[in-house]
PDB file of C-alpha atoms in Angstrom:
ATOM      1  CA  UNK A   1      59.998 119.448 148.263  1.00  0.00           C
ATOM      2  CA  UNK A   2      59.607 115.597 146.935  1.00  0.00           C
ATOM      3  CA  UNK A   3      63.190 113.821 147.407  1.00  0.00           C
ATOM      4  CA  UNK A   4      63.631 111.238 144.509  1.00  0.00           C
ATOM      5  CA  UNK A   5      64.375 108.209 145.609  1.00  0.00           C
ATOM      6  CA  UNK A   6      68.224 107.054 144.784  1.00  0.00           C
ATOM      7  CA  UNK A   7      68.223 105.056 142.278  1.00  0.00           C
ATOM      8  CA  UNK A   8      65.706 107.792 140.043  1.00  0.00           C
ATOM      9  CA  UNK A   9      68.703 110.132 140.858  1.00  0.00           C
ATOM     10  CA  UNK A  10      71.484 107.929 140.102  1.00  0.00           C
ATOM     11  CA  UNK A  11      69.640 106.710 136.369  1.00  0.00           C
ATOM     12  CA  UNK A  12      69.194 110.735 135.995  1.00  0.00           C
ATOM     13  CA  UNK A  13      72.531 111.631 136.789  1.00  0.00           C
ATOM     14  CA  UNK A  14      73.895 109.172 134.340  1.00  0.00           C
ATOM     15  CA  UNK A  15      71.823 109.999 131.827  1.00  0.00           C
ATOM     16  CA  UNK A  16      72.720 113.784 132.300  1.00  0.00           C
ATOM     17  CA  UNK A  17      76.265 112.664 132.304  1.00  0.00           C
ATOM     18  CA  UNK A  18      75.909 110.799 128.887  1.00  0.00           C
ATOM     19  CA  UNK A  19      74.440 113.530 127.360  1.00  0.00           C
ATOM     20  CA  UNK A  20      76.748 116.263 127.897  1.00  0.00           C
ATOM     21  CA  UNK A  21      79.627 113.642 127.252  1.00  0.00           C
ATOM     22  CA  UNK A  22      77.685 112.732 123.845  1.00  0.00           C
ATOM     23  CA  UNK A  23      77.170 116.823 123.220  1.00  0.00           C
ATOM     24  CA  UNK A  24      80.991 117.504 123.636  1.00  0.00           C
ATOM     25  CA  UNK A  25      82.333 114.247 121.377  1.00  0.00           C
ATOM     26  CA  UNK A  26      79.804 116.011 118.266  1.00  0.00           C
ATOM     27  CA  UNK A  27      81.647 119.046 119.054  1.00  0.00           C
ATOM     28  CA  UNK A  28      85.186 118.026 119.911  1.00  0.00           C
ATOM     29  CA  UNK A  29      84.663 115.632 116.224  1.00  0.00           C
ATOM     30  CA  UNK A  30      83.207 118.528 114.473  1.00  0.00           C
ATOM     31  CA  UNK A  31      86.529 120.433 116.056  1.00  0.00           C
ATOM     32  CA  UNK A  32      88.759 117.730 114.727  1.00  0.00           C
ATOM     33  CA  UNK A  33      86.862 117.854 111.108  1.00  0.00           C
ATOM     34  CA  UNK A  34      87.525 121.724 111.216  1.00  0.00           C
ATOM     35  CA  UNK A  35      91.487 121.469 111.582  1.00  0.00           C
ATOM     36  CA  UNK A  36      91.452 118.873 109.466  1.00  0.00           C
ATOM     37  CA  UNK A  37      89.981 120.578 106.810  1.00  0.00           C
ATOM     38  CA  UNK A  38      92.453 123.743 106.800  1.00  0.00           C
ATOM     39  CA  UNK A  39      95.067 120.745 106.930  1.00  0.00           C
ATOM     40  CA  UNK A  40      96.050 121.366 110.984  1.00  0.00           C
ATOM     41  CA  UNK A  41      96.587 117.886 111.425  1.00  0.00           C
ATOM     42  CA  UNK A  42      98.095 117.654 114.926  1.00  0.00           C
ATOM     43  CA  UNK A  43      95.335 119.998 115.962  1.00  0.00           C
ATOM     44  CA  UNK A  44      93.101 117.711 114.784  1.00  0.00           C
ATOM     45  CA  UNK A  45      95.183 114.882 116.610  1.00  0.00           C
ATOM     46  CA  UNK A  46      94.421 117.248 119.796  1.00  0.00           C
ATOM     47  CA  UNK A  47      90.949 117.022 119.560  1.00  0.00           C
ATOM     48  CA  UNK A  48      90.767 113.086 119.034  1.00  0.00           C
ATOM     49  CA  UNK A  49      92.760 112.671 122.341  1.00  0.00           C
ATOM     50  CA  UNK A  50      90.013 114.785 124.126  1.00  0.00           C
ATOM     51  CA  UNK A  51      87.242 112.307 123.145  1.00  0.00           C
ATOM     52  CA  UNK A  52      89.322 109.424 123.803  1.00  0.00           C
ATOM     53  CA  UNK A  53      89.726 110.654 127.504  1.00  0.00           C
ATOM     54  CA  UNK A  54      85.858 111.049 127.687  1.00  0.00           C
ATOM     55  CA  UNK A  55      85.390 107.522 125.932  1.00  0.00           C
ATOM     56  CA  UNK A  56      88.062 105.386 125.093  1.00  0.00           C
ATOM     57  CA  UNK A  57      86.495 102.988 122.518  1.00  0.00           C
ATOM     58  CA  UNK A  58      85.403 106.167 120.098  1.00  0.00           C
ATOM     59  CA  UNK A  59      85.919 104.811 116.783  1.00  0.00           C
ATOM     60  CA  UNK A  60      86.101 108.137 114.913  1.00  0.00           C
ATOM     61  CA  UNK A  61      88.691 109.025 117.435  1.00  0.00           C
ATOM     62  CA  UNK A  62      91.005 106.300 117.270  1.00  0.00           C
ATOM     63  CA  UNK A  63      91.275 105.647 113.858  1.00  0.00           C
ATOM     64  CA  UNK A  64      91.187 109.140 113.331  1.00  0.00           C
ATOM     65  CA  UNK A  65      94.482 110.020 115.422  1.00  0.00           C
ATOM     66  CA  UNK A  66      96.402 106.767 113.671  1.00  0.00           C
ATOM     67  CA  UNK A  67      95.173 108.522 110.209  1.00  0.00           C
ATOM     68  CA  UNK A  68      96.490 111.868 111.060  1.00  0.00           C
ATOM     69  CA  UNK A  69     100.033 110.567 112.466  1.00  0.00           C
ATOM     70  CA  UNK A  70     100.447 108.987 109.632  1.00  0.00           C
ATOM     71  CA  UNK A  71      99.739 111.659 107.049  1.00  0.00           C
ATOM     72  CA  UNK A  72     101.637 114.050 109.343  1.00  0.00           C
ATOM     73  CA  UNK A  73     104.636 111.567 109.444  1.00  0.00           C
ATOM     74  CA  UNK A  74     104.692 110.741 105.610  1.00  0.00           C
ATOM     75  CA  UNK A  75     105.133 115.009 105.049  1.00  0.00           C
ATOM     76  CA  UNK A  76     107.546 115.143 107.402  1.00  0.00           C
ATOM     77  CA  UNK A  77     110.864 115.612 106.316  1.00  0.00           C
ATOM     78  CA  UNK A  78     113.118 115.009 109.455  1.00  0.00           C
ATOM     79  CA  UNK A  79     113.556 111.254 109.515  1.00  0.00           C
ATOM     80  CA  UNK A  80     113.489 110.783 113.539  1.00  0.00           C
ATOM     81  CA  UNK A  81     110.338 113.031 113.860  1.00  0.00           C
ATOM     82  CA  UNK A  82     108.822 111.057 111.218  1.00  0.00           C
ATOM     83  CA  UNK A  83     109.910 107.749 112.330  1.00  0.00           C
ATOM     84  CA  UNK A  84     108.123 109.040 116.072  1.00  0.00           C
ATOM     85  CA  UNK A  85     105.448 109.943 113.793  1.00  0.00           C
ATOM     86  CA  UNK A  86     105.098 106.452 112.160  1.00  0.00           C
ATOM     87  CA  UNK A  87     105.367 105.235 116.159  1.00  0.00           C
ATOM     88  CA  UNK A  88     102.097 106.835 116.885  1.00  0.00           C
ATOM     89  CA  UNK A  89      99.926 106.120 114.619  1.00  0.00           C
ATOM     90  CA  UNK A  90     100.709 102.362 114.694  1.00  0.00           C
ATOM     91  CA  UNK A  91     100.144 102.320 118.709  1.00  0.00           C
ATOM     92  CA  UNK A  92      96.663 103.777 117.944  1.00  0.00           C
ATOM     93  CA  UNK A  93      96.175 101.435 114.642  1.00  0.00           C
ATOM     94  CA  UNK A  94      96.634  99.019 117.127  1.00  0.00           C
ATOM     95  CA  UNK A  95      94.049 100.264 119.691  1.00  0.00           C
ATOM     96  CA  UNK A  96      91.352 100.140 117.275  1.00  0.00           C
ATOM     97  CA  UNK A  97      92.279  97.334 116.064  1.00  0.00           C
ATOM     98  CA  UNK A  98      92.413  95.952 119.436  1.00  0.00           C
ATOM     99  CA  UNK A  99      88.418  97.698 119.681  1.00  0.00           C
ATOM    100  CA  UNK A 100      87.012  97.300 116.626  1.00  0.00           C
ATOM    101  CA  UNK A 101      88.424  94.399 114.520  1.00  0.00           C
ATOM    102  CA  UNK A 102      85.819  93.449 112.009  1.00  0.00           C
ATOM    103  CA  UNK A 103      85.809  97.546 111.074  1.00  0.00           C
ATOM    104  CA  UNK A 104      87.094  98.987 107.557  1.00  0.00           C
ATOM    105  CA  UNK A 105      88.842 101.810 109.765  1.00  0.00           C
ATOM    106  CA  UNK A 106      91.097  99.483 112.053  1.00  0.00           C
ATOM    107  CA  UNK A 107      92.272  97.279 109.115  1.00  0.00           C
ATOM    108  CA  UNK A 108      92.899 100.252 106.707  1.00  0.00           C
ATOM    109  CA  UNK A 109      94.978 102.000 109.639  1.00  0.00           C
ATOM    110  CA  UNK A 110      96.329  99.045 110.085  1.00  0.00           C
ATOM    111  CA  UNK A 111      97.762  97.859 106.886  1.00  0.00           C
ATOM    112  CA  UNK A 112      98.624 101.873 106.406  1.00  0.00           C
ATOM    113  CA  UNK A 113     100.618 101.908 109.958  1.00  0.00           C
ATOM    114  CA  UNK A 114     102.456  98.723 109.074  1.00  0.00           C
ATOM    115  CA  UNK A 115     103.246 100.196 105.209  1.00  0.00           C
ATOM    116  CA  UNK A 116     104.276 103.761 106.672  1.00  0.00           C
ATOM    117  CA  UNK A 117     106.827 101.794 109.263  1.00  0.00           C
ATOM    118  CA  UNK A 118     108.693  99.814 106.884  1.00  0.00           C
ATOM    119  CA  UNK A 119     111.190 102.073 105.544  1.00  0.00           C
ATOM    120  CA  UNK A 120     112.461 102.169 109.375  1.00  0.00           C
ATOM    121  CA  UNK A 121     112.424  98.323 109.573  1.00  0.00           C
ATOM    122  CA  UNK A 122     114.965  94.873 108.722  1.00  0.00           C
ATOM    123  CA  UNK A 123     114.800  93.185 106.399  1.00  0.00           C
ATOM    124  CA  UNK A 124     113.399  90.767 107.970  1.00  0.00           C
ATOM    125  CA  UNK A 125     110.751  92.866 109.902  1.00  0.00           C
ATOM    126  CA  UNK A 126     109.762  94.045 106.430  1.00  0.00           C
ATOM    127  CA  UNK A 127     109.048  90.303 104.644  1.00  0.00           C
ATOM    128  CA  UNK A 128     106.902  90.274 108.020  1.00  0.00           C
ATOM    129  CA  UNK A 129     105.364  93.653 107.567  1.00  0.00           C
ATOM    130  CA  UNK A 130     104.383  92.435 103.433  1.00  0.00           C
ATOM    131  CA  UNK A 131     102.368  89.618 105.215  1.00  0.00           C
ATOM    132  CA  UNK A 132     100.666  91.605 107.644  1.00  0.00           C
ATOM    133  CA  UNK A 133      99.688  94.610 105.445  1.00  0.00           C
ATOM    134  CA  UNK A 134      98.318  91.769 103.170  1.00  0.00           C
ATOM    135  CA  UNK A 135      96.106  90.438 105.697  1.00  0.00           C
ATOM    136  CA  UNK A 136      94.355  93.742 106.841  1.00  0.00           C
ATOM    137  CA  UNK A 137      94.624  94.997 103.704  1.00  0.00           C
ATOM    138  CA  UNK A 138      92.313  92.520 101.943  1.00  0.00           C
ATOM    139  CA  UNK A 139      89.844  92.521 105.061  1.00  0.00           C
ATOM    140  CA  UNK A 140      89.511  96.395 104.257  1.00  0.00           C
ATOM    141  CA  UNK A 141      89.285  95.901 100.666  1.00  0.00           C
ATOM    142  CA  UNK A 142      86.274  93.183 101.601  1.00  0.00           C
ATOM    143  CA  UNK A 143      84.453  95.354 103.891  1.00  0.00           C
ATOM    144  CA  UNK A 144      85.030  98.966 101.179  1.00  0.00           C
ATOM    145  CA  UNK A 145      85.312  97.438  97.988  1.00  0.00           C
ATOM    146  CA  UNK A 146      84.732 101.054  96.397  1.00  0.00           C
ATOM    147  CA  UNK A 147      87.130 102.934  98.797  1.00  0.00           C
ATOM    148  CA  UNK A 148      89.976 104.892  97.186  1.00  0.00           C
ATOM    149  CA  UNK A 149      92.464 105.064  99.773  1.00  0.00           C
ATOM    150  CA  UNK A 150      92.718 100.845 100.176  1.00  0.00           C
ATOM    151  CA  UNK A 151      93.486 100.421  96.363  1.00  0.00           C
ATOM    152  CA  UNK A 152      96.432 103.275  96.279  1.00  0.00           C
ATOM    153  CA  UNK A 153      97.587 101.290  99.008  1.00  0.00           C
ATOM    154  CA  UNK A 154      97.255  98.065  97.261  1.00  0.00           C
ATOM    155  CA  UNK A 155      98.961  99.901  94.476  1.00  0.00           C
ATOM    156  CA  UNK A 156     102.266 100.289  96.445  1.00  0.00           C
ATOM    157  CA  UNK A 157     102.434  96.999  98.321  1.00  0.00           C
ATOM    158  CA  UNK A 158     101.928  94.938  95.123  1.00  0.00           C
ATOM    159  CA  UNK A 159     104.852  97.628  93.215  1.00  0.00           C
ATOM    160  CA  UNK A 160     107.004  97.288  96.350  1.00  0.00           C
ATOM    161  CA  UNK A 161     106.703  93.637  96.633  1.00  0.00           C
ATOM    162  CA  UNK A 162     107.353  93.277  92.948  1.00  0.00           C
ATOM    163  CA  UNK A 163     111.255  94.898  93.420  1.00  0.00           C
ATOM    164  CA  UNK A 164     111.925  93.338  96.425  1.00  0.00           C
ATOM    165  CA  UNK A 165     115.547  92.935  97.079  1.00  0.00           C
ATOM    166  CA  UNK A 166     117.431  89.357  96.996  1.00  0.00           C
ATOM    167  CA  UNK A 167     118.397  89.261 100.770  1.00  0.00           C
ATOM    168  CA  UNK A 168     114.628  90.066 101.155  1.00  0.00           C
ATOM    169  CA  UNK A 169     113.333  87.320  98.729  1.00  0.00           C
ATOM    170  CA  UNK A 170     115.823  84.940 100.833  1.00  0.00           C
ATOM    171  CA  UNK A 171     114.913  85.888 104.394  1.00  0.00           C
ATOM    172  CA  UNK A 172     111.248  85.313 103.522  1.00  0.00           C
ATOM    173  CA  UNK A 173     111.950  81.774 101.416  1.00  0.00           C
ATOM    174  CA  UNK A 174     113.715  80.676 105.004  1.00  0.00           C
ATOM    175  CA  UNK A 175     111.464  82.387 107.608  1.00  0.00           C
ATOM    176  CA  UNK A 176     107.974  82.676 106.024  1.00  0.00           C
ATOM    177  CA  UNK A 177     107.832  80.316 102.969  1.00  0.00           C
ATOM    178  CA  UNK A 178     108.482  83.175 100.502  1.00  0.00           C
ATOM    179  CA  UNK A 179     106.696  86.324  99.642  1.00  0.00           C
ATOM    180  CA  UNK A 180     102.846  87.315  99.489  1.00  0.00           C
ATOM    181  CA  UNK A 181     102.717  85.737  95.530  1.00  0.00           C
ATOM    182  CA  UNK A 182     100.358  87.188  92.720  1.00  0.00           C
ATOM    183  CA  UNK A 183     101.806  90.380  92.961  1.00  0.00           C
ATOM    184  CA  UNK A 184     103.451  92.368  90.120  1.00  0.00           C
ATOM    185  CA  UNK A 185     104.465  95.663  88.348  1.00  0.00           C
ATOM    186  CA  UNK A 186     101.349  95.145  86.315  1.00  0.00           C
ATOM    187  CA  UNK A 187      98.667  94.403  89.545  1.00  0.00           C
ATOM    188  CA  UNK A 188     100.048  97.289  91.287  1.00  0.00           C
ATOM    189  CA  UNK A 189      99.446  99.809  88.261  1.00  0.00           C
ATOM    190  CA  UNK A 190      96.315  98.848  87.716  1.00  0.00           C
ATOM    191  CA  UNK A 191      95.502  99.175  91.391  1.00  0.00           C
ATOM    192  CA  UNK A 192      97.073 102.812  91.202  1.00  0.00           C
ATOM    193  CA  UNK A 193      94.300 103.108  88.332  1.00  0.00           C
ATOM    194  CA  UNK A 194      91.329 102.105  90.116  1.00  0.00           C
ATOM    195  CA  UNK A 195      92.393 104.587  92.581  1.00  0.00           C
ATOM    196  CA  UNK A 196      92.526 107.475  90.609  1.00  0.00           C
ATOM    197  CA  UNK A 197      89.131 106.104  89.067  1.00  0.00           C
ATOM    198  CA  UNK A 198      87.555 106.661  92.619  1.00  0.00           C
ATOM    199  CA  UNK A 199      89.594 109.378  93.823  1.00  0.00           C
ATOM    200  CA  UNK A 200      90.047 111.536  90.367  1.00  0.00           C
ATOM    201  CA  UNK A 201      92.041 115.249  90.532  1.00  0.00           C
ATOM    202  CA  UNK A 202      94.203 113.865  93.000  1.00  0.00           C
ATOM    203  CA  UNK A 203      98.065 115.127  92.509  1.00  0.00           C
ATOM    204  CA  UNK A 204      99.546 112.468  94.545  1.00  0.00           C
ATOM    205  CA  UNK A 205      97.770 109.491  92.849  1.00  0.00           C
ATOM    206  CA  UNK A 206      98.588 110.842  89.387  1.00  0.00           C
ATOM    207  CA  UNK A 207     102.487 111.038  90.095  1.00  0.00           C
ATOM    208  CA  UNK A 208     102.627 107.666  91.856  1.00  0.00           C
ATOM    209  CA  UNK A 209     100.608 106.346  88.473  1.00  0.00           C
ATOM    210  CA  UNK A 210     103.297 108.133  86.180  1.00  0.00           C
ATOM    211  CA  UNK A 211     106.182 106.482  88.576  1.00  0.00           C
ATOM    212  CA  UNK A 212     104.925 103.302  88.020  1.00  0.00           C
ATOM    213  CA  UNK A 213     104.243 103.720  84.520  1.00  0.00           C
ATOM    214  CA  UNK A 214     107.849 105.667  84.338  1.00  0.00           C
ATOM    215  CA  UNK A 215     109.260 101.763  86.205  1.00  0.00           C
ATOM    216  CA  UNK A 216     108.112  99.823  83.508  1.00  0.00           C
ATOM    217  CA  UNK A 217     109.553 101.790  81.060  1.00  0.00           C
ATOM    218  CA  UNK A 218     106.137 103.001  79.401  1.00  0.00           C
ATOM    219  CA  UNK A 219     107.186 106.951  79.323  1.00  0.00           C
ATOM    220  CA  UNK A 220     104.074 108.127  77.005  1.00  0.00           C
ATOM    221  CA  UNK A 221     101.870 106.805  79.820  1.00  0.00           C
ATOM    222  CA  UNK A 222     103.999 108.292  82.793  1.00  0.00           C
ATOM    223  CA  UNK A 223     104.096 111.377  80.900  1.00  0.00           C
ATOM    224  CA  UNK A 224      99.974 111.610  80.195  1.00  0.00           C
ATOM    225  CA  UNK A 225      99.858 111.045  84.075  1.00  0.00           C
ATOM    226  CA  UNK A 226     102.441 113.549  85.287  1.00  0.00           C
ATOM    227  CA  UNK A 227     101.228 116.386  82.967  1.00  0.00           C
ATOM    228  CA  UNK A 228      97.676 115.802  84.340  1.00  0.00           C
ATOM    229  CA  UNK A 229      98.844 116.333  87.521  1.00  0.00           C
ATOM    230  CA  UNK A 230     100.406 119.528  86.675  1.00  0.00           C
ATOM    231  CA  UNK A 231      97.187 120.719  85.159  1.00  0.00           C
ATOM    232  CA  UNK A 232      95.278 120.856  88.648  1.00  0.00           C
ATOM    233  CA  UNK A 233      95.593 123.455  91.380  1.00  0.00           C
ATOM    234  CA  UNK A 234      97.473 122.986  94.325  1.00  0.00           C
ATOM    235  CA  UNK A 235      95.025 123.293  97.654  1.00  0.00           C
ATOM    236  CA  UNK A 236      96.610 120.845  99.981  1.00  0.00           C
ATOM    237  CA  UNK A 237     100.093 120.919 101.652  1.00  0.00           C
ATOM    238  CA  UNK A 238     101.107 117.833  99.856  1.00  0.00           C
ATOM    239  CA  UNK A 239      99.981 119.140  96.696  1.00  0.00           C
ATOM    240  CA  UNK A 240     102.502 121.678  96.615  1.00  0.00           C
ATOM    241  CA  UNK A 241     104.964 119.043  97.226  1.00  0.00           C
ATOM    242  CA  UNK A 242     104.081 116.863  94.670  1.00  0.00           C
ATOM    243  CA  UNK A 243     104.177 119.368  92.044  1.00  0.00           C
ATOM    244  CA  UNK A 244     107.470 120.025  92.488  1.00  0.00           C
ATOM    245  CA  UNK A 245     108.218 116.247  92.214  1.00  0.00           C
ATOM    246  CA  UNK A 246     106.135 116.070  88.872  1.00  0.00           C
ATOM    247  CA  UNK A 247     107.928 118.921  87.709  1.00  0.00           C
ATOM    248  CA  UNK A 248     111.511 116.976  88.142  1.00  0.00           C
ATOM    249  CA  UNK A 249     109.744 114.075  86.776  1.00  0.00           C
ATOM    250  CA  UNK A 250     108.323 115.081  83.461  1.00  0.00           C
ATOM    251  CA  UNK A 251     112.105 117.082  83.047  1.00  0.00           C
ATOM    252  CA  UNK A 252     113.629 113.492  83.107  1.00  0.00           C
ATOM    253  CA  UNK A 253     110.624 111.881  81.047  1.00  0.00           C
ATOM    254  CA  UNK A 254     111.966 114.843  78.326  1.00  0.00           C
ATOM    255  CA  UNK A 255     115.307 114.554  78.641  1.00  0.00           C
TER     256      UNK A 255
END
């Protein structure tokens, strides 16, 4: 029987090692894509966790399981759940970040941590948060010019921004030299547009569209929007929850 010499056995060993680890990240992702699909998002979470223990710096993983916390936390209707929700899926925005920088998926998690975590912040923390969502925001937008989910997200920041309150306005004129500027009603509609351009049949995007529309006081618009969300077929969990919202909406538009 020939005895390899140690350092054969050793390179085999670790490439053995690789292998299976490389086999059961495919599968554990494939897993996660699965439960994602039939909309088991903390499943999914479960999954991502797994490869992260097997490699840390997975990409997929990490921006993955900050994704997923954050979609489970904005369907979430108890506020401290969601809030612990919101908690998560910053820490692991910030891990990939803290991994992959110059990446699309660390500064879209990111900005979408930050933006999910406001309505739990100051008033203060929140002038901060319209900086920072800013900043990754347009790195994502640089990097996935043609990506839906970074111009609905532009959308709200520049709407939100735009109705900021006075004590807001005041505590970023003292601490941070004012407010992100060239934002308005108007940019963050026609954000909202170019998302439903990319991402079209989407209930959600249509009823944020006919909010904003609904804000500005153009109700033929908001109404155009809201009744074409009614026209498509609930599939997803938030679909079912938007419809009911459209419904309530297009009963005011009428009344």
């Amino acid at each position: 029987m020939k005895i390899l010499p140690f350092a054969k056995v050793s390179l085999l060993l670790t490439c053995l090692t690789a292998f299976t680890f490389a086999g059961s990240i495919d599968d554990l992702l494939q897993k996660a894509a699965n439960a994602r699909k039939a909309f088991r998002d903390l499943e999914a979470v479960s999954y991502y966790k797994q490869i992260l223990l097997i490699d840390s710096n997975n990409l997929q993983a990490l921006w993955n399981t900050s994704f997923v916390y954050q979609r489970a936390g904005w369907l979430e209707q108890n506020r401290e759940v969601k809030k612990q929700l919101y908690t998560h899926a910053l820490e692991y925005a910030n891990k990939t970040f803290a991994r992959h920088p110059a990446t699309y998926e660390a500064n879209i998690v990111m900005a979408g941590g930050i933006a999910r975590m406001s309505e739990f912040l100051s008033a203060k923390e929140r002038v901060q948060a319209a900086w920072d969502i800013k900043k990754y925001a347009e790195v994502a937008l640089q990097l996935k010019p043609a990506n839906h989910e970074v111009w609905y997200l532009l959308g709200w920041w520049n709407f939100e921004i735009s109705k900021a309150t006075w004590l807001e306005r005041s505590l970023a004129s003292l601490f941070f030299g004012g407010l992100p500027g060239g934002t308005s009603f108007q940019k963050g509609i026609q954000c909202m547009e170019k998302a439903n351009e990319l991402n079209p049949g989407s209930i959600v995007y249509m009823y944020d569209l006919a909010t904003f529309y609904e804000r500005t006081g153009n109700s033929s618009a908001a109404t155009h929007w809201v009744k074409e969300a009614l026209a498509i077929p609930p599939v997803a969990p938030e679909d079912f929850l938007y419809k009911g919202k459209c419904e309530r909406l297009l009963s005011r538009l009428n009344s």
